[in-house]
CSV table of C-alpha atoms and ligand atoms in Angstrom, one decimal:
chain,number,residue,atom,x,y,z
W,1,UNK,CA,85.3,106.3,227.2
W,2,UNK,CA,85.3,108.2,230.4
W,3,UNK,CA,86.4,105.8,233.2
W,4,UNK,CA,83.7,104.3,235.4
W,5,UNK,CA,85.0,106.5,238.2
W,6,UNK,CA,84.6,109.6,236.0
W,7,UNK,CA,81.1,108.6,235.1
W,8,UNK,CA,80.1,108.0,238.7
W,9,UNK,CA,81.6,111.4,239.5
W,10,UNK,CA,79.7,113.1,236.7
W,11,UNK,CA,76.4,111.4,237.8
W,12,UNK,CA,77.0,112.7,241.4
W,13,UNK,CA,77.5,116.3,240.0
W,14,UNK,CA,74.3,116.0,238.0
W,15,UNK,CA,72.5,115.2,241.2
W,16,UNK,CA,74.1,118.2,243.0
W,17,UNK,CA,73.8,120.6,240.1
W,18,UNK,CA,70.6,119.6,238.2
W,19,UNK,CA,70.1,120.4,234.6
W,20,UNK,CA,68.1,119.4,231.6
W,21,UNK,CA,68.9,115.8,230.6
W,22,UNK,CA,65.8,115.1,228.5
W,23,UNK,CA,63.2,117.1,226.5
W,24,UNK,CA,59.8,117.6,227.9
W,25,UNK,CA,58.1,116.5,224.6
W,26,UNK,CA,58.5,113.3,222.6
W,27,UNK,CA,61.0,114.7,220.1
W,28,UNK,CA,64.7,114.1,219.9
W,29,UNK,CA,67.5,116.7,220.2
W,30,UNK,CA,70.9,116.2,218.5
W,31,UNK,CA,73.5,118.4,220.2
W,32,UNK,CA,77.0,119.2,219.0
W,33,UNK,CA,79.7,120.4,221.3
W,34,UNK,CA,83.2,121.9,220.9
W,35,UNK,CA,82.8,123.9,217.7
W,36,UNK,CA,82.6,125.8,215.6
W,37,UNK,CA,85.4,124.1,213.6
W,38,UNK,CA,86.1,124.2,209.9
W,39,UNK,CA,86.9,120.5,210.2
W,40,UNK,CA,83.4,119.2,210.5
W,41,UNK,CA,80.9,122.0,211.4
W,42,UNK,CA,80.2,122.7,207.7
W,43,UNK,CA,79.6,119.0,207.0
W,44,UNK,CA,77.3,118.7,210.0
W,45,UNK,CA,75.3,121.7,208.9
W,46,UNK,CA,75.0,120.3,205.4
W,47,UNK,CA,73.7,116.9,206.7
W,48,UNK,CA,71.2,118.7,209.0
W,49,UNK,CA,70.0,120.9,206.2
W,50,UNK,CA,69.6,118.0,203.8
W,51,UNK,CA,67.2,116.4,206.3
W,52,UNK,CA,65.5,119.7,207.2
W,53,UNK,CA,66.5,119.1,210.9
W,54,UNK,CA,67.1,121.6,213.7
W,55,UNK,CA,69.8,120.9,216.2
W,56,UNK,CA,71.6,122.5,219.1
W,57,UNK,CA,75.3,123.6,219.1
W,58,UNK,CA,77.2,124.2,222.3
W,59,UNK,CA,79.9,126.5,221.1
W,60,UNK,CA,83.3,127.2,222.8
W,61,UNK,CA,84.1,130.9,223.1
W,62,UNK,CA,87.7,130.5,221.9
W,63,UNK,CA,86.5,128.5,218.9
W,64,UNK,CA,83.9,131.2,218.1
W,65,UNK,CA,86.6,133.9,218.2
W,66,UNK,CA,88.8,131.8,215.9
W,67,UNK,CA,85.9,131.1,213.4
W,68,UNK,CA,83.2,133.8,214.0
W,69,UNK,CA,81.8,133.3,210.4
W,70,UNK,CA,81.1,129.7,211.2
W,71,UNK,CA,79.4,130.5,214.4
W,72,UNK,CA,77.2,133.0,212.5
W,73,UNK,CA,76.4,130.3,209.9
W,74,UNK,CA,75.3,127.9,212.6
W,75,UNK,CA,72.9,130.5,214.0
W,76,UNK,CA,71.8,131.6,210.5
W,77,UNK,CA,70.7,128.0,209.8
W,78,UNK,CA,68.2,128.3,212.6
W,79,UNK,CA,69.9,126.0,215.0
W,80,UNK,CA,69.9,126.7,218.7
W,81,UNK,CA,73.2,128.0,220.0
W,82,UNK,CA,74.3,127.4,223.6
W,83,UNK,CA,77.5,128.1,225.5
W,84,UNK,CA,80.1,125.4,226.2
W,85,UNK,CA,82.5,127.8,228.1
W,86,UNK,CA,85.0,130.3,226.8
W,87,UNK,CA,87.9,127.8,227.4
W,88,UNK,CA,87.3,124.0,227.2
W,89,UNK,CA,88.6,123.1,230.6
W,90,UNK,CA,87.3,121.4,233.8
W,91,UNK,CA,85.5,124.1,235.7
W,92,UNK,CA,87.2,122.9,238.9
W,93,UNK,CA,90.4,124.3,237.3
W,94,UNK,CA,89.1,127.8,236.6
W,95,UNK,CA,90.1,130.5,239.0
W,96,UNK,CA,87.1,132.6,238.0
W,97,UNK,CA,84.4,130.4,236.3
W,98,UNK,CA,81.9,133.3,236.2
W,99,UNK,CA,84.4,135.3,234.1
W,100,UNK,CA,84.9,132.4,231.7
W,101,UNK,CA,81.1,132.0,231.2
W,102,UNK,CA,80.6,135.7,230.7
W,103,UNK,CA,83.5,135.9,228.3
W,104,UNK,CA,82.1,133.0,226.4
W,105,UNK,CA,78.5,134.3,226.3
W,106,UNK,CA,79.8,137.7,225.0
W,107,UNK,CA,81.8,136.0,222.2
W,108,UNK,CA,78.7,134.0,221.1
W,109,UNK,CA,76.5,137.1,221.3
W,110,UNK,CA,79.0,139.1,219.2
W,111,UNK,CA,79.3,136.4,216.5
W,112,UNK,CA,75.7,135.3,216.3
W,113,UNK,CA,73.9,138.4,217.3
W,114,UNK,CA,72.0,136.7,220.1
W,115,UNK,CA,73.1,135.9,223.7
W,116,UNK,CA,72.9,132.2,224.5
W,117,UNK,CA,70.2,130.9,226.8
W,118,UNK,CA,71.7,127.4,227.4
W,119,UNK,CA,74.9,126.2,229.0
W,120,UNK,CA,76.6,122.8,229.0
W,121,UNK,CA,79.9,122.8,230.8
W,122,UNK,CA,83.0,121.0,229.3
W,123,UNK,CA,82.8,117.3,230.2
W,124,UNK,CA,79.3,117.9,231.6
W,125,UNK,CA,80.8,118.9,234.9
W,126,UNK,CA,80.0,122.1,236.7
W,127,UNK,CA,81.9,123.2,239.8
W,128,UNK,CA,79.7,124.7,242.6
W,129,UNK,CA,81.0,128.1,241.6
W,130,UNK,CA,80.4,127.7,237.9
W,131,UNK,CA,76.9,126.2,238.4
W,132,UNK,CA,76.0,129.2,240.6
W,133,UNK,CA,77.4,131.6,238.0
W,134,UNK,CA,75.5,129.8,235.2
W,135,UNK,CA,72.2,130.3,237.0
W,136,UNK,CA,73.0,133.9,238.0
W,137,UNK,CA,73.7,134.6,234.3
W,138,UNK,CA,70.3,133.3,233.4
W,139,UNK,CA,71.7,130.3,231.5
W,140,UNK,CA,69.8,127.0,231.6
W,141,UNK,CA,72.1,124.0,232.4
W,142,UNK,CA,71.8,121.3,229.8
W,143,UNK,CA,73.3,117.7,230.0
W,144,UNK,CA,72.3,114.7,227.8
W,145,UNK,CA,70.7,111.3,227.9
W,146,UNK,CA,72.3,109.6,224.9
W,147,UNK,CA,75.6,109.7,223.1
W,148,UNK,CA,77.7,108.4,220.2
W,149,UNK,CA,81.0,108.1,222.1
W,150,UNK,CA,82.3,110.3,219.2
W,151,UNK,CA,85.2,111.7,221.1
W,152,UNK,CA,86.9,108.4,220.5
W,153,UNK,CA,88.4,107.5,217.1
W,154,UNK,CA,85.5,105.2,216.0
W,155,UNK,CA,84.0,105.0,212.5
W,156,UNK,CA,80.8,106.6,211.5
W,157,UNK,CA,78.9,103.3,211.5
W,158,UNK,CA,79.7,102.7,215.1
W,159,UNK,CA,78.7,106.3,216.1
W,160,UNK,CA,75.4,105.8,214.3
W,161,UNK,CA,74.8,102.4,216.0
W,162,UNK,CA,75.5,103.9,219.5
W,163,UNK,CA,73.2,106.8,218.9
W,164,UNK,CA,70.4,104.8,217.3
W,165,UNK,CA,70.5,102.5,220.4
W,166,UNK,CA,69.6,105.6,222.5
W,167,UNK,CA,66.9,107.0,220.2
W,168,UNK,CA,63.7,107.3,222.3
W,169,UNK,CA,61.1,110.1,222.9
W,170,UNK,CA,62.7,113.0,224.7
W,171,UNK,CA,66.4,112.0,224.4
W,172,UNK,CA,69.1,114.6,224.2
W,173,UNK,CA,72.0,113.2,222.2
W,174,UNK,CA,75.6,114.3,222.9
W,175,UNK,CA,77.8,114.6,219.7
W,176,UNK,CA,80.8,116.7,218.6
W,177,UNK,CA,81.5,118.8,215.5
W,178,UNK,CA,85.1,119.4,216.5
W,179,UNK,CA,87.9,117.0,217.4
W,180,UNK,CA,89.9,119.7,219.1
W,181,UNK,CA,89.4,118.5,222.6
W,182,UNK,CA,88.9,114.8,221.8
W,183,UNK,CA,91.0,111.7,221.2
W,184,UNK,CA,90.4,111.6,217.5
W,185,UNK,CA,91.9,113.5,214.5
W,186,UNK,CA,88.7,114.7,212.9
W,187,UNK,CA,85.0,115.0,213.7
W,188,UNK,CA,83.9,114.2,210.2
W,189,UNK,CA,82.8,110.6,211.1
W,190,UNK,CA,80.1,112.3,213.3
W,191,UNK,CA,78.8,114.2,210.2
W,192,UNK,CA,79.0,110.9,208.2
W,193,UNK,CA,76.9,109.2,210.9
W,194,UNK,CA,74.1,111.7,210.7
W,195,UNK,CA,72.1,110.4,207.7
W,196,UNK,CA,71.6,106.9,209.4
W,197,UNK,CA,70.8,108.6,212.7
W,198,UNK,CA,68.2,111.0,211.3
W,199,UNK,CA,66.7,108.1,209.3
W,200,UNK,CA,66.3,106.1,212.5
W,201,UNK,CA,64.7,109.0,214.3
W,202,UNK,CA,62.2,109.5,211.4
W,203,UNK,CA,61.5,105.8,211.3
W,204,UNK,CA,60.6,105.9,215.0
W,205,UNK,CA,58.1,108.7,214.2
W,206,UNK,CA,60.0,111.3,216.1
W,207,UNK,CA,60.8,114.9,215.2
W,208,UNK,CA,64.3,116.5,215.6
W,209,UNK,CA,64.1,119.7,217.5
W,210,UNK,CA,66.5,122.2,219.2
W,211,UNK,CA,66.8,122.1,223.0
W,212,UNK,CA,64.4,124.7,224.4
W,213,UNK,CA,61.9,124.5,221.5
W,214,UNK,CA,60.2,121.4,223.0
I,1,ZN,ZN1,83.3,119.6,225.1
């Protein structure tokens, strides 16, 4: 878990640098950060496809360059693709945040054939400079309103429980299809949590949509 101090700090940044935390409609959006990664992206795609669900993937430029075919596959499945930076670092630490976002957006466009329209910064934290750059580049800032704590080494059942607790009309759920920047060895528990999560969403009478399509 992020520390209480970090969470307070993130909340303060969200107030200063507003972004989309919820959908306008009554649907639910599952979002997957940090990929594409051969570890769990294929399993996540498989689960979504089995349920006929559309999701949103915030891809990391360096991951896209390492696995361009996976990035293309995510887009080919009809999912929304957003930018999660070229490098997965705190934007405060970037000497030139605009260059990082431009490089990331170019990597995504090259691999998927489409420039991204959405941007979620690593750790959900923009700097003033990166927020300005994001808006100037025409990218919509996106945060979240629910999560599965799936950067921690917790089992699929626990991830599902945490997400299901947050299922409500308009919620944007933060999940991860790569463990590369997390405290766990694999992101596969996230993929394994999806059937229970998607069943709960359906039981609540809610539709799964990509961010920006509702
Ligand atoms: Zn991330």
